[in-house]
Amino acid sequence: MLKKILASVGIGKATVDTILLDDQLTAGEPFRIEVVIKGGEVEQELNGLEFAIMAEAKAEKTVGDDEVKYNKSLILQSWKPMLKQTIQPGETITHQFNLDLHPEAPATRLFGHRIAKVWLQTGLDIKNGIDGSDKDPLVIVPSNTQLAVLELIENSGYRLFKSDLEVGYVRAQGFASHLPCYQEYEFKPQSRSFFGARELEVTFVDNGAETGVLIEIDRAFSGDGYHSVSIPNHCDTVESVRPYIESVLG
C-alpha cells in the first residue's frame, strides 16, 4: 500500500525518456523519435503521451511607465497520442513516432552558432499520478531558400549581428504567420553595403510552398521601411533568390 501511495505522488513512478532519431531537423519536414517508458515500483496504468515543441521567445509587458522585456516559454506545436497500457514494475516499453515539424518552426543553428532555444517536451499521463516529463533540445536548420536569402545578404556587405525569437505574429502583403512567435535576423553593414542601409531585419514565413520574406530597412535620413516578397521554395540558391530580393531592395 505504501508503494502505491508514493507512486501516486510521483515517487517510484514510471519515467519517460525521448530519443531523437534525427540529429538535425528542418522546418516543414518529418522527424522521428523513440519513447522509452520504464516502470516504477508498482503496476501503473498509462493513459497517453503528450509531445510539445516549445520555444523561448522575448516578450514585453508594461510595468508602471516602463516597458519590461522578459523571456517566455511558448508551445509551438503539440500532439497527444493515446497509449492505453499497463506497465509492470521494472518493465520497459518503447514506441516510435513520426512527427511533422511546422514549416514556420524557428531555426536554432546557423553557420555553426546557436541562435534560438527550442526543445521537444514529452509528458507521460499516468492514472492517479503526476506526469513524468522529458526535455530534448532540438537542432533545427533554416530551409535552403532561407539560407540562400541569408547568404545573399551577407554577400551584399552585411554581417549577421544577432537573431531573436519575438512573441507575436507577422503579417505582410501575401503572407501571414501562424505560430505565436517569429524569428528575426538582424544584419549590420560591414562597411559600405550594396543596399545602403544602416541595418536590415529579416523575417521568414514559410507556408510549405513559398517563403514570405519581410525585410525592415533602416536607412540614414529616411527612417525605417518595410518590404516583402514571396519566393517559391524551389528557389534554393543565391542566384535563384537574387531577383526576388533585389526587386524589393535594389
CSV table of N, CA, C and O in Angstrom, one decimal, residues 50-56 72-79 119 121 169 178-181:
chain,number,residue,atom,x,y,z
A,50,GLU,N,2.1,13.0,-24.4
A,50,GLU,CA,1.9,14.3,-25.0
A,50,GLU,C,3.3,14.9,-25.4
A,50,GLU,O,4.2,14.8,-24.6
A,51,PHE,N,3.4,15.3,-26.6
A,51,PHE,CA,4.6,15.9,-27.1
A,51,PHE,C,4.3,17.4,-27.5
A,51,PHE,O,3.2,17.7,-28.0
A,52,ALA,N,5.2,18.2,-27.2
A,52,ALA,CA,5.1,19.6,-27.5
A,52,ALA,C,6.4,20.2,-27.9
A,52,ALA,O,7.5,20.0,-27.3
A,53,ILE,N,6.4,21.0,-29.0
A,53,ILE,CA,7.5,21.7,-29.5
A,53,ILE,C,7.4,23.1,-28.7
A,53,ILE,O,6.5,23.8,-28.9
A,54,MET,N,8.5,23.4,-27.9
A,54,MET,CA,8.5,24.6,-27.1
A,54,MET,C,9.6,25.5,-27.6
A,54,MET,O,10.6,25.1,-28.1
A,55,ALA,N,9.4,26.8,-27.3
A,55,ALA,CA,10.4,27.8,-27.7
A,55,ALA,C,10.5,28.9,-26.6
A,55,ALA,O,9.5,29.2,-26.0
A,56,GLU,N,11.6,29.4,-26.4
A,56,GLU,CA,11.8,30.6,-25.6
A,56,GLU,C,11.9,31.8,-26.4
A,56,GLU,O,12.8,32.0,-27.2
A,72,LYS,N,9.8,34.2,-22.4
A,72,LYS,CA,8.5,33.5,-22.3
A,72,LYS,C,8.6,32.2,-23.0
A,72,LYS,O,9.0,32.1,-24.2
A,73,SER,N,8.2,31.1,-22.3
A,73,SER,CA,8.1,29.8,-23.0
A,73,SER,C,6.8,29.6,-23.7
A,73,SER,O,5.7,29.8,-23.1
A,74,LEU,N,6.8,29.2,-25.0
A,74,LEU,CA,5.6,29.1,-25.8
A,74,LEU,C,5.5,27.7,-26.4
A,74,LEU,O,6.5,27.0,-26.7
A,75,ILE,N,4.3,27.3,-26.5
A,75,ILE,CA,4.0,26.0,-27.2
A,75,ILE,C,3.8,26.3,-28.7
A,75,ILE,O,2.9,27.1,-29.0
A,76,LEU,N,4.6,25.7,-29.5
A,76,LEU,CA,4.5,25.9,-31.0
A,76,LEU,C,3.6,24.9,-31.6
A,76,LEU,O,2.9,25.1,-32.6
A,77,GLN,N,3.8,23.6,-31.2
A,77,GLN,CA,3.0,22.5,-31.7
A,77,GLN,C,2.8,21.5,-30.6
A,77,GLN,O,3.6,21.5,-29.6
A,78,SER,N,1.8,20.7,-30.7
A,78,SER,CA,1.6,19.6,-29.7
A,78,SER,C,0.8,18.4,-30.3
A,78,SER,O,0.1,18.6,-31.3
A,79,TRP,N,1.1,17.3,-29.8
A,79,TRP,CA,0.4,16.0,-30.2
A,79,TRP,C,0.1,15.3,-28.9
A,79,TRP,O,0.8,15.3,-27.9
A,119,TRP,N,12.8,23.2,-28.0
A,119,TRP,CA,13.0,21.9,-27.5
A,119,TRP,C,11.7,21.1,-27.6
A,119,TRP,O,10.6,21.6,-27.8
A,121,GLN,N,9.3,18.6,-25.6
A,121,GLN,CA,8.9,18.2,-24.2
A,121,GLN,C,7.9,17.1,-24.3
A,121,GLN,O,7.0,17.1,-25.1
A,169,TYR,N,3.1,38.0,-34.0
A,169,TYR,CA,2.8,37.4,-35.4
A,169,TYR,C,3.3,38.4,-36.4
A,169,TYR,O,3.5,39.6,-36.2
A,178,HIS,N,1.6,32.0,-38.4
A,178,HIS,CA,0.6,31.3,-37.6
A,178,HIS,C,1.1,30.9,-36.2
A,178,HIS,O,0.2,30.8,-35.3
A,179,LEU,N,2.3,30.8,-36.0
A,179,LEU,CA,2.9,30.4,-34.7
A,179,LEU,C,2.9,31.6,-33.8
A,179,LEU,O,2.9,32.8,-34.3
A,180,PRO,N,2.9,31.4,-32.5
A,180,PRO,CA,2.9,32.6,-31.5
A,180,PRO,C,4.2,33.4,-31.4
A,180,PRO,O,4.2,34.3,-30.6
A,181,CYS,N,5.2,33.1,-32.2
A,181,CYS,CA,6.4,33.9,-32.2
A,181,CYS,C,7.0,33.8,-33.6
A,181,CYS,O,6.6,33.0,-34.4
